[in-house]
Every structure is written in C-alpha cells, then in structure tokens.
Amino acid sequence: MSRLFLQNVFASFTIAAIKIGIACITVMKAEGLNKLIFVWYSLGILTEIYLYSYGGTQLMEESEKLSRTAYDFPWYRYRKNVRQIIQMMMLRAQKPSRVDVPFFEASVVTFSTILRTAGSYVALMQTFL
C-alpha cells in the first residue's frame, strides 16, 4: 500500500519543505501586509503537511485495531475455512500499515519533528539576515 502513495507523499513533503523555506526567508525580509500574507501562506503549507501526517497516523492506529477486532469476533464458532481466514487476518494485522516515504513515515510524530527542525532553521536564518 505504501508504494501506491510513495511518490505523491514524498513530492508533497519535499515541495512543502522548499515552499516553507522560501516563505520563511520572505517573511523575514518583508514588511507590512506582505509579511502577513506569507505568514498565512506558511500556515497553509503546514496544514497540508499536517493532513498527510494525520492521515498516516490514523491509518497506523486503525490497522492496529484490526487485529483486536478480529480476535473479539466469535470466529471460533464458524467453519474451518472461515476460522483460517480470520486467523490469517489477525496475523497480518499485527504489523500496522503505514505510509512510508523513502526517509521517514508520514505521522504526527514526523510532523512535530518537521516543525522543530523548521524552527531551528528559522533561528539560524535570522542570524544571517
């Protein structure tokens, strides 16, 4: 499943990182209304990244719940072939599904790491500008 979204999510995160960097430099150099416009622009980019991250976290949490739900189902009452299918589903569901991108996984933890790193870069840029 990760392969289906790999290129799209990776491109979105990469392009968003570049746009945030450019917007931060612009906010530091801009004055007046232009500064406010680029602040809102940066918030829009962060919202875009957060939506991908939140979706990745939700996918991981729901896939972890699947094993427990299958176990709670009264599968032992059914025919042998149904029991085997449910048992296979429980085994497969023990490893959660994730949206993996080449260097990281899309999750809220990753989003918070991106925010901390961006804050560090902004502080570094302020020393040079």
mmCIF file of N, CA and C in Angstrom:
data_model
loop_
_atom_site.group_PDB
_atom_site.id
_atom_site.type_symbol
_atom_site.label_atom_id
_atom_site.label_comp_id
_atom_site.label_asym_id
_atom_site.label_seq_id
_atom_site.Cartn_x
_atom_site.Cartn_y
_atom_site.Cartn_z
ATOM 1 N N MET A 1 0.814 -1.186 0.000
ATOM 2 C CA MET A 1 0.000 0.000 0.000
ATOM 3 C C MET A 1 0.863 1.257 0.000
ATOM 4 N N SER A 2 1.982 1.207 0.672
ATOM 5 C CA SER A 2 2.849 2.373 0.725
ATOM 6 C C SER A 2 3.347 2.752 -0.664
ATOM 7 N N ARG A 3 3.578 1.753 -1.509
ATOM 8 C CA ARG A 3 4.090 2.041 -2.851
ATOM 9 C C ARG A 3 3.111 2.864 -3.675
ATOM 10 N N LEU A 4 1.805 2.728 -3.385
ATOM 11 C CA LEU A 4 0.811 3.478 -4.142
ATOM 12 C C LEU A 4 0.927 4.982 -3.894
ATOM 13 N N PHE A 5 1.238 5.364 -2.676
ATOM 14 C CA PHE A 5 1.267 6.768 -2.300
ATOM 15 C C PHE A 5 2.672 7.338 -2.190
ATOM 16 N N LEU A 6 3.676 6.517 -2.372
ATOM 17 C CA LEU A 6 5.062 6.902 -2.127
ATOM 18 C C LEU A 6 5.451 8.172 -2.872
ATOM 19 N N GLN A 7 5.272 8.194 -4.174
ATOM 20 C CA GLN A 7 5.713 9.337 -4.964
ATOM 21 C C GLN A 7 4.919 10.590 -4.636
ATOM 22 N N ASN A 8 3.618 10.437 -4.446
ATOM 23 C CA ASN A 8 2.776 11.593 -4.153
ATOM 24 C C ASN A 8 3.121 12.209 -2.803
ATOM 25 N N VAL A 9 3.230 11.394 -1.783
ATOM 26 C CA VAL A 9 3.519 11.908 -0.439
ATOM 27 C C VAL A 9 4.934 12.476 -0.376
ATOM 28 N N PHE A 10 5.889 11.783 -0.986
ATOM 29 C CA PHE A 10 7.269 12.273 -0.981
ATOM 30 C C PHE A 10 7.368 13.621 -1.698
ATOM 31 N N ALA A 11 6.706 13.740 -2.846
ATOM 32 C CA ALA A 11 6.718 15.016 -3.574
ATOM 33 C C ALA A 11 6.045 16.116 -2.763
ATOM 34 N N SER A 12 4.939 15.796 -2.107
ATOM 35 C CA SER A 12 4.234 16.804 -1.313
ATOM 36 C C SER A 12 5.096 17.302 -0.152
ATOM 37 N N PHE A 13 5.739 16.389 0.567
ATOM 38 C CA PHE A 13 6.580 16.790 1.687
ATOM 39 C C PHE A 13 7.791 17.579 1.207
ATOM 40 N N THR A 14 8.413 17.150 0.114
ATOM 41 C CA THR A 14 9.609 17.825 -0.386
ATOM 42 C C THR A 14 9.280 19.225 -0.878
ATOM 43 N N ILE A 15 8.240 19.339 -1.681
ATOM 44 C CA ILE A 15 7.852 20.649 -2.209
ATOM 45 C C ILE A 15 7.396 21.564 -1.079
ATOM 46 N N ALA A 16 6.673 21.016 -0.111
ATOM 47 C CA ALA A 16 6.231 21.824 1.029
ATOM 48 C C ALA A 16 7.422 22.335 1.831
ATOM 49 N N ALA A 17 8.450 21.514 1.994
ATOM 50 C CA ALA A 17 9.639 21.942 2.733
ATOM 51 C C ALA A 17 10.329 23.099 2.007
ATOM 52 N N ILE A 18 10.419 23.011 0.699
ATOM 53 C CA ILE A 18 11.033 24.087 -0.081
ATOM 54 C C ILE A 18 10.194 25.357 0.020
ATOM 55 N N LYS A 19 8.862 25.216 -0.090
ATOM 56 C CA LYS A 19 7.983 26.381 -0.005
ATOM 57 C C LYS A 19 8.046 27.027 1.368
ATOM 58 N N ILE A 20 8.140 26.232 2.423
ATOM 59 C CA ILE A 20 8.234 26.799 3.767
ATOM 60 C C ILE A 20 9.541 27.564 3.928
ATOM 61 N N GLY A 21 10.622 27.012 3.406
ATOM 62 C CA GLY A 21 11.912 27.713 3.486
ATOM 63 C C GLY A 21 11.872 29.056 2.783
ATOM 64 N N ILE A 22 11.326 29.072 1.578
ATOM 65 C CA ILE A 22 11.226 30.321 0.825
ATOM 66 C C ILE A 22 10.296 31.298 1.532
ATOM 67 N N ALA A 23 9.180 30.799 2.053
ATOM 68 C CA ALA A 23 8.230 31.675 2.755
ATOM 69 C C ALA A 23 8.854 32.260 4.016
ATOM 70 N N CYS A 24 9.649 31.487 4.738
ATOM 71 C CA CYS A 24 10.288 31.997 5.954
ATOM 72 C C CYS A 24 11.280 33.108 5.619
ATOM 73 N N ILE A 25 12.062 32.918 4.580
ATOM 74 C CA ILE A 25 13.001 33.965 4.171
ATOM 75 C C ILE A 25 12.246 35.218 3.751
ATOM 76 N N THR A 26 11.153 35.020 3.028
ATOM 77 C CA THR A 26 10.346 36.155 2.576
ATOM 78 C C THR A 26 9.715 36.881 3.759
ATOM 79 N N VAL A 27 9.223 36.133 4.740
ATOM 80 C CA VAL A 27 8.621 36.765 5.928
ATOM 81 C C VAL A 27 9.657 37.601 6.667
ATOM 82 N N MET A 28 10.883 37.121 6.747
ATOM 83 C CA MET A 28 11.918 37.871 7.458
ATOM 84 C C MET A 28 12.300 39.153 6.734
ATOM 85 N N LYS A 29 12.218 39.141 5.407
ATOM 86 C CA LYS A 29 12.614 40.322 4.647
ATOM 87 C C LYS A 29 11.443 41.251 4.344
ATOM 88 N N ALA A 30 10.226 40.730 4.381
ATOM 89 C CA ALA A 30 9.054 41.528 4.005
ATOM 90 C C ALA A 30 8.644 42.462 5.132
ATOM 91 N N GLU A 31 7.848 43.448 4.756
ATOM 92 C CA GLU A 31 7.324 44.387 5.741
ATOM 93 C C GLU A 31 5.843 44.607 5.476
ATOM 94 N N GLY A 32 5.126 44.926 6.524
ATOM 95 C CA GLY A 32 3.721 45.291 6.389
ATOM 96 C C GLY A 32 2.826 44.134 6.004
ATOM 97 N N LEU A 33 1.957 44.398 5.033
ATOM 98 C CA LEU A 33 0.951 43.433 4.616
ATOM 99 C C LEU A 33 1.563 42.199 3.954
ATOM 100 N N ASN A 34 2.681 42.374 3.266
ATOM 101 C CA ASN A 34 3.341 41.230 2.620
ATOM 102 C C ASN A 34 3.770 40.187 3.647
ATOM 103 N N LYS A 35 4.208 40.651 4.795
ATOM 104 C CA LYS A 35 4.614 39.725 5.861
ATOM 105 C C LYS A 35 3.418 38.880 6.307
ATOM 106 N N LEU A 36 2.279 39.536 6.492
ATOM 107 C CA LEU A 36 1.068 38.832 6.914
ATOM 108 C C LEU A 36 0.617 37.811 5.863
ATOM 109 N N ILE A 37 0.719 38.174 4.608
ATOM 110 C CA ILE A 37 0.334 37.263 3.521
ATOM 111 C C ILE A 37 1.190 36.006 3.549
ATOM 112 N N PHE A 38 2.488 36.168 3.719
ATOM 113 C CA PHE A 38 3.355 34.996 3.721
ATOM 114 C C PHE A 38 3.249 34.173 4.997
ATOM 115 N N VAL A 39 2.854 34.788 6.097
ATOM 116 C CA VAL A 39 2.586 34.019 7.317
ATOM 117 C C VAL A 39 1.391 33.101 7.081
ATOM 118 N N TRP A 40 0.317 33.646 6.485
ATOM 119 C CA TRP A 40 -0.853 32.814 6.180
ATOM 120 C C TRP A 40 -0.507 31.734 5.159
ATOM 121 N N TYR A 41 0.332 32.071 4.204
ATOM 122 C CA TYR A 41 0.780 31.095 3.205
ATOM 123 C C TYR A 41 1.524 29.948 3.893
ATOM 124 N N SER A 42 2.396 30.285 4.831
ATOM 125 C CA SER A 42 3.142 29.253 5.574
ATOM 126 C C SER A 42 2.200 28.373 6.386
ATOM 127 N N LEU A 43 1.189 28.981 6.987
ATOM 128 C CA LEU A 43 0.213 28.182 7.744
ATOM 129 C C LEU A 43 -0.548 27.223 6.827
ATOM 130 N N GLY A 44 -0.828 27.644 5.623
ATOM 131 C CA GLY A 44 -1.480 26.758 4.651
ATOM 132 C C GLY A 44 -0.603 25.570 4.292
ATOM 133 N N ILE A 45 0.675 25.826 4.110
ATOM 134 C CA ILE A 45 1.615 24.740 3.802
ATOM 135 C C ILE A 45 1.705 23.768 4.979
ATOM 136 N N LEU A 46 1.785 24.304 6.185
ATOM 137 C CA LEU A 46 1.837 23.442 7.371
ATOM 138 C C LEU A 46 0.564 22.614 7.517
ATOM 139 N N THR A 47 -0.565 23.199 7.155
ATOM 140 C CA THR A 47 -1.824 22.450 7.196
ATOM 141 C C THR A 47 -1.791 21.299 6.202
ATOM 142 N N GLU A 48 -1.246 21.547 5.038
ATOM 143 C CA GLU A 48 -1.125 20.486 4.024
ATOM 144 C C GLU A 48 -0.272 19.323 4.546
ATOM 145 N N ILE A 49 0.860 19.647 5.134
ATOM 146 C CA ILE A 49 1.733 18.592 5.678
ATOM 147 C C ILE A 49 1.042 17.879 6.835
ATOM 148 N N TYR A 50 0.337 18.635 7.677
ATOM 149 C CA TYR A 50 -0.346 18.024 8.815
ATOM 150 C C TYR A 50 -1.411 17.035 8.346
ATOM 151 N N LEU A 51 -2.124 17.363 7.289
ATOM 152 C CA LEU A 51 -3.168 16.450 6.808
ATOM 153 C C LEU A 51 -2.578 15.121 6.350
ATOM 154 N N TYR A 52 -1.466 15.162 5.647
ATOM 155 C CA TYR A 52 -0.801 13.902 5.271
ATOM 156 C C TYR A 52 -0.326 13.154 6.513
ATOM 157 N N SER A 53 0.249 13.881 7.461
ATOM 158 C CA SER A 53 0.766 13.250 8.675
ATOM 159 C C SER A 53 -0.357 12.646 9.508
ATOM 160 N N TYR A 54 -1.443 13.378 9.655
ATOM 161 C CA TYR A 54 -2.579 12.885 10.425
ATOM 162 C C TYR A 54 -3.190 11.652 9.762
ATOM 163 N N GLY A 55 -3.295 11.684 8.443
ATOM 164 C CA GLY A 55 -3.810 10.511 7.722
ATOM 165 C C GLY A 55 -2.935 9.288 7.924
ATOM 166 N N GLY A 56 -1.624 9.481 7.918
ATOM 167 C CA GLY A 56 -0.705 8.365 8.164
ATOM 168 C C GLY A 56 -0.843 7.808 9.564
ATOM 169 N N THR A 57 -1.029 8.689 10.544
ATOM 170 C CA THR A 57 -1.219 8.246 11.928
ATOM 171 C C THR A 57 -2.534 7.495 12.079
ATOM 172 N N GLN A 58 -3.594 8.017 11.472
ATOM 173 C CA GLN A 58 -4.895 7.347 11.539
ATOM 174 C C GLN A 58 -4.836 5.961 10.907
ATOM 175 N N LEU A 59 -4.175 5.852 9.774
ATOM 176 C CA LEU A 59 -4.033 4.560 9.108
ATOM 177 C C LEU A 59 -3.319 3.560 10.003
ATOM 178 N N MET A 60 -2.253 4.012 10.657
ATOM 179 C CA MET A 60 -1.497 3.130 11.536
ATOM 180 C C MET A 60 -2.336 2.700 12.741
ATOM 181 N N GLU A 61 -3.055 3.622 13.351
ATOM 182 C CA GLU A 61 -3.862 3.292 14.529
ATOM 183 C C GLU A 61 -5.013 2.354 14.181
ATOM 184 N N GLU A 62 -5.678 2.607 13.080
ATOM 185 C CA GLU A 62 -6.810 1.758 12.687
ATOM 186 C C GLU A 62 -6.343 0.365 12.284
ATOM 187 N N SER A 63 -5.197 0.262 11.655
ATOM 188 C CA SER A 63 -4.710 -1.067 11.288
ATOM 189 C C SER A 63 -4.288 -1.861 12.522
ATOM 190 N N GLU A 64 -3.838 -1.155 13.576
ATOM 191 C CA GLU A 64 -3.521 -1.846 14.827
ATOM 192 C C GLU A 64 -4.788 -2.352 15.517
ATOM 193 N N LYS A 65 -5.891 -1.619 15.391
ATOM 194 C CA LYS A 65 -7.160 -2.031 15.993
ATOM 195 C C LYS A 65 -7.757 -3.255 15.292
ATOM 196 N N LEU A 66 -7.384 -3.468 14.049
ATOM 197 C CA LEU A 66 -7.975 -4.550 13.263
ATOM 198 C C LEU A 66 -7.704 -5.916 13.876
ATOM 199 N N SER A 67 -6.512 -6.146 14.378
ATOM 200 C CA SER A 67 -6.177 -7.431 14.980
ATOM 201 C C SER A 67 -7.054 -7.708 16.198
ATOM 202 N N ARG A 68 -7.219 -6.709 17.032
ATOM 203 C CA ARG A 68 -8.041 -6.883 18.235
ATOM 204 C C ARG A 68 -9.509 -7.112 17.875
ATOM 205 N N THR A 69 -9.986 -6.399 16.876
ATOM 206 C CA THR A 69 -11.372 -6.560 16.441
ATOM 207 C C THR A 69 -11.601 -7.963 15.883
ATOM 208 N N ALA A 70 -10.651 -8.461 15.107
ATOM 209 C CA ALA A 70 -10.783 -9.816 14.561
ATOM 210 C C ALA A 70 -10.748 -10.850 15.676
ATOM 211 N N TYR A 71 -9.923 -10.607 16.705
ATOM 212 C CA TYR A 71 -9.845 -11.542 17.809
ATOM 213 C C TYR A 71 -11.151 -11.552 18.608
ATOM 214 N N ASP A 72 -11.752 -10.389 18.794
ATOM 215 C CA ASP A 72 -13.006 -10.292 19.548
ATOM 216 C C ASP A 72 -14.194 -10.867 18.788
ATOM 217 N N PHE A 73 -14.063 -11.012 17.491
ATOM 218 C CA PHE A 73 -15.123 -11.597 16.677
ATOM 219 C C PHE A 73 -15.256 -13.084 17.045
ATOM 220 N N PRO A 74 -16.456 -13.628 17.135
ATOM 221 C CA PRO A 74 -16.602 -15.043 17.527
ATOM 222 C C PRO A 74 -16.236 -16.000 16.381
ATOM 223 N N TRP A 75 -14.979 -15.935 15.938
ATOM 224 C CA TRP A 75 -14.515 -16.709 14.796
ATOM 225 C C TRP A 75 -14.472 -18.203 15.088
ATOM 226 N N TYR A 76 -14.373 -18.571 16.342
ATOM 227 C CA TYR A 76 -14.275 -19.981 16.720
ATOM 228 C C TYR A 76 -15.593 -20.728 16.510
ATOM 229 N N ARG A 77 -16.678 -20.031 16.250
ATOM 230 C CA ARG A 77 -17.975 -20.665 16.033
ATOM 231 C C ARG A 77 -18.212 -21.075 14.577
ATOM 232 N N TYR A 78 -17.348 -20.641 13.701
ATOM 233 C CA TYR A 78 -17.583 -20.835 12.275
ATOM 234 C C TYR A 78 -16.810 -22.036 11.735
ATOM 235 N N ARG A 79 -17.040 -22.308 10.457
ATOM 236 C CA ARG A 79 -16.371 -23.447 9.804
ATOM 237 C C ARG A 79 -14.863 -23.228 9.758
ATOM 238 N N LYS A 80 -14.165 -24.294 9.454
ATOM 239 C CA LYS A 80 -12.707 -24.273 9.479
ATOM 240 C C LYS A 80 -12.122 -23.253 8.505
ATOM 241 N N ASN A 81 -12.683 -23.154 7.303
ATOM 242 C CA ASN A 81 -12.109 -22.221 6.334
ATOM 243 C C ASN A 81 -12.289 -20.755 6.769
ATOM 244 N N VAL A 82 -13.402 -20.428 7.429
ATOM 245 C CA VAL A 82 -13.622 -19.074 7.941
ATOM 246 C C VAL A 82 -12.658 -18.801 9.097
ATOM 247 N N ARG A 83 -12.458 -19.781 9.951
ATOM 248 C CA ARG A 83 -11.519 -19.620 11.072
ATOM 249 C C ARG A 83 -10.109 -19.367 10.558
ATOM 250 N N GLN A 84 -9.720 -20.079 9.530
ATOM 251 C CA GLN A 84 -8.383 -19.881 8.981
ATOM 252 C C GLN A 84 -8.216 -18.484 8.377
ATOM 253 N N ILE A 85 -9.254 -18.018 7.709
ATOM 254 C CA ILE A 85 -9.184 -16.680 7.119
ATOM 255 C C ILE A 85 -9.064 -15.616 8.206
ATOM 256 N N ILE A 86 -9.850 -15.757 9.268
ATOM 257 C CA ILE A 86 -9.796 -14.794 10.370
ATOM 258 C C ILE A 86 -8.438 -14.860 11.075
ATOM 259 N N GLN A 87 -7.905 -16.057 11.263
ATOM 260 C CA GLN A 87 -6.605 -16.189 11.893
ATOM 261 C C GLN A 87 -5.501 -15.567 11.030
ATOM 262 N N MET A 88 -5.600 -15.749 9.726
ATOM 263 C CA MET A 88 -4.629 -15.120 8.819
ATOM 264 C C MET A 88 -4.741 -13.595 8.907
ATOM 265 N N MET A 89 -5.970 -13.109 8.997
ATOM 266 C CA MET A 89 -6.188 -11.674 9.113
ATOM 267 C C MET A 89 -5.577 -11.149 10.410
ATOM 268 N N MET A 90 -5.729 -11.889 11.507
ATOM 269 C CA MET A 90 -5.148 -11.467 12.781
ATOM 270 C C MET A 90 -3.623 -11.449 12.703
ATOM 271 N N LEU A 91 -3.041 -12.442 12.056
ATOM 272 C CA LEU A 91 -1.580 -12.472 11.915
ATOM 273 C C LEU A 91 -1.085 -11.290 11.083
ATOM 274 N N ARG A 92 -1.765 -11.034 9.990
ATOM 275 C CA ARG A 92 -1.350 -9.927 9.116
ATOM 276 C C ARG A 92 -1.530 -8.579 9.801
ATOM 277 N N ALA A 93 -2.559 -8.442 10.608
ATOM 278 C CA ALA A 93 -2.863 -7.161 11.235
ATOM 279 C C ALA A 93 -1.951 -6.837 12.413
ATOM 280 N N GLN A 94 -1.115 -7.761 12.827
ATOM 281 C CA GLN A 94 -0.216 -7.471 13.941
ATOM 282 C C GLN A 94 0.882 -6.486 13.540
ATOM 283 N N LYS A 95 1.168 -6.401 12.250
ATOM 284 C CA LYS A 95 2.112 -5.401 11.756
ATOM 285 C C LYS A 95 1.277 -4.263 11.161
ATOM 286 N N PRO A 96 1.321 -3.077 11.760
ATOM 287 C CA PRO A 96 0.441 -1.994 11.300
ATOM 288 C C PRO A 96 0.811 -1.493 9.906
ATOM 289 N N SER A 97 -0.189 -1.052 9.173
ATOM 290 C CA SER A 97 0.035 -0.430 7.870
ATOM 291 C C SER A 97 0.529 0.989 8.099
ATOM 292 N N ARG A 98 1.436 1.437 7.245
ATOM 293 C CA ARG A 98 1.996 2.780 7.377
ATOM 294 C C ARG A 98 2.167 3.389 6.000
ATOM 295 N N VAL A 99 2.231 4.702 5.964
ATOM 296 C CA VAL A 99 2.565 5.410 4.737
ATOM 297 C C VAL A 99 4.039 5.765 4.850
ATOM 298 N N ASP A 100 4.886 4.925 4.259
ATOM 299 C CA ASP A 100 6.328 5.137 4.317
ATOM 300 C C ASP A 100 6.789 5.924 3.102
ATOM 301 N N VAL A 101 7.630 6.887 3.374
ATOM 302 C CA VAL A 101 8.281 7.665 2.340
ATOM 303 C C VAL A 101 9.757 7.297 2.456
ATOM 304 N N PRO A 102 10.585 7.489 1.433
ATOM 305 C CA PRO A 102 11.955 6.965 1.488
ATOM 306 C C PRO A 102 12.734 7.213 2.778
ATOM 307 N N PHE A 103 12.580 8.384 3.399
ATOM 308 C CA PHE A 103 13.405 8.686 4.561
ATOM 309 C C PHE A 103 12.637 8.696 5.878
ATOM 310 N N PHE A 104 11.328 8.598 5.832
ATOM 311 C CA PHE A 104 10.518 8.720 7.038
ATOM 312 C C PHE A 104 9.143 8.127 6.785
ATOM 313 N N GLU A 105 8.321 8.094 7.807
ATOM 314 C CA GLU A 105 6.924 7.680 7.645
ATOM 315 C C GLU A 105 6.030 8.880 7.942
ATOM 316 N N ALA A 106 4.935 8.970 7.228
ATOM 317 C CA ALA A 106 4.013 10.087 7.425
ATOM 318 C C ALA A 106 3.225 9.845 8.705
ATOM 319 N N SER A 107 3.520 10.623 9.742
ATOM 320 C CA SER A 107 2.813 10.509 11.018
ATOM 321 C C SER A 107 2.882 11.849 11.733
ATOM 322 N N VAL A 108 2.100 11.985 12.779
ATOM 323 C CA VAL A 108 2.087 13.229 13.548
ATOM 324 C C VAL A 108 3.431 13.423 14.245
ATOM 325 N N VAL A 109 4.089 12.341 14.616
ATOM 326 C CA VAL A 109 5.424 12.441 15.216
ATOM 327 C C VAL A 109 6.398 13.070 14.215
ATOM 328 N N THR A 110 6.309 12.653 12.967
ATOM 329 C CA THR A 110 7.154 13.224 11.926
ATOM 330 C C THR A 110 6.832 14.701 11.733
ATOM 331 N N PHE A 111 5.553 15.039 11.782
ATOM 332 C CA PHE A 111 5.146 16.440 11.635
ATOM 333 C C PHE A 111 5.755 17.297 12.732
ATOM 334 N N SER A 112 5.735 16.815 13.969
ATOM 335 C CA SER A 112 6.319 17.595 15.063
ATOM 336 C C SER A 112 7.829 17.734 14.889
ATOM 337 N N THR A 113 8.474 16.707 14.360
ATOM 338 C CA THR A 113 9.908 16.784 14.079
ATOM 339 C C THR A 113 10.184 17.824 12.998
ATOM 340 N N ILE A 114 9.332 17.853 11.981
ATOM 341 C CA ILE A 114 9.486 18.842 10.912
ATOM 342 C C ILE A 114 9.343 20.253 11.480
ATOM 343 N N LEU A 115 8.366 20.454 12.369
ATOM 344 C CA LEU A 115 8.184 21.781 12.972
ATOM 345 C C LEU A 115 9.390 22.196 13.809
ATOM 346 N N ARG A 116 9.918 21.274 14.601
ATOM 347 C CA ARG A 116 11.092 21.601 15.411
ATOM 348 C C ARG A 116 12.287 21.941 14.530
ATOM 349 N N THR A 117 12.490 21.164 13.475
ATOM 350 C CA THR A 117 13.605 21.411 12.570
ATOM 351 C C THR A 117 13.429 22.734 11.841
ATOM 352 N N ALA A 118 12.208 23.011 11.400
ATOM 353 C CA ALA A 118 11.953 24.287 10.722
ATOM 354 C C ALA A 118 12.213 25.460 11.659
ATOM 355 N N GLY A 119 11.819 25.322 12.915
ATOM 356 C CA GLY A 119 12.100 26.377 13.894
ATOM 357 C C GLY A 119 13.590 26.606 14.073
ATOM 358 N N SER A 120 14.356 25.538 14.086
ATOM 359 C CA SER A 120 15.813 25.661 14.201
ATOM 360 C C SER A 120 16.394 26.364 12.984
ATOM 361 N N TYR A 121 15.902 26.008 11.802
ATOM 362 C CA TYR A 121 16.391 26.644 10.579
ATOM 363 C C TYR A 121 16.038 28.122 10.542
ATOM 364 N N VAL A 122 14.844 28.480 11.003
ATOM 365 C CA VAL A 122 14.443 29.890 11.034
ATOM 366 C C VAL A 122 15.360 30.667 11.978
ATOM 367 N N ALA A 123 15.652 30.085 13.136
ATOM 368 C CA ALA A 123 16.554 30.756 14.079
ATOM 369 C C ALA A 123 17.943 30.917 13.470
ATOM 370 N N LEU A 124 18.395 29.926 12.739
ATOM 371 C CA LEU A 124 19.699 30.019 12.076
ATOM 372 C C LEU A 124 19.688 31.077 10.985
ATOM 373 N N MET A 125 18.592 31.127 10.214
ATOM 374 C CA MET A 125 18.500 32.132 9.147
ATOM 375 C C MET A 125 18.475 33.536 9.719
ATOM 376 N N GLN A 126 17.866 33.722 10.879
ATOM 377 C CA GLN A 126 17.781 35.056 11.473
ATOM 378 C C GLN A 126 19.183 35.590 11.835
ATOM 379 N N THR A 127 20.080 34.699 12.170
ATOM 380 C CA THR A 127 21.427 35.149 12.487
ATOM 381 C C THR A 127 22.173 35.658 11.247
ATOM 382 N N PHE A 128 21.808 35.128 10.068
ATOM 383 C CA PHE A 128 22.475 35.535 8.841
ATOM 384 C C PHE A 128 21.813 36.716 8.161
ATOM 385 N N LEU A 129 20.517 36.917 8.397
ATOM 386 C CA LEU A 129 19.812 38.012 7.696
ATOM 387 C C LEU A 129 19.760 39.264 8.504
#
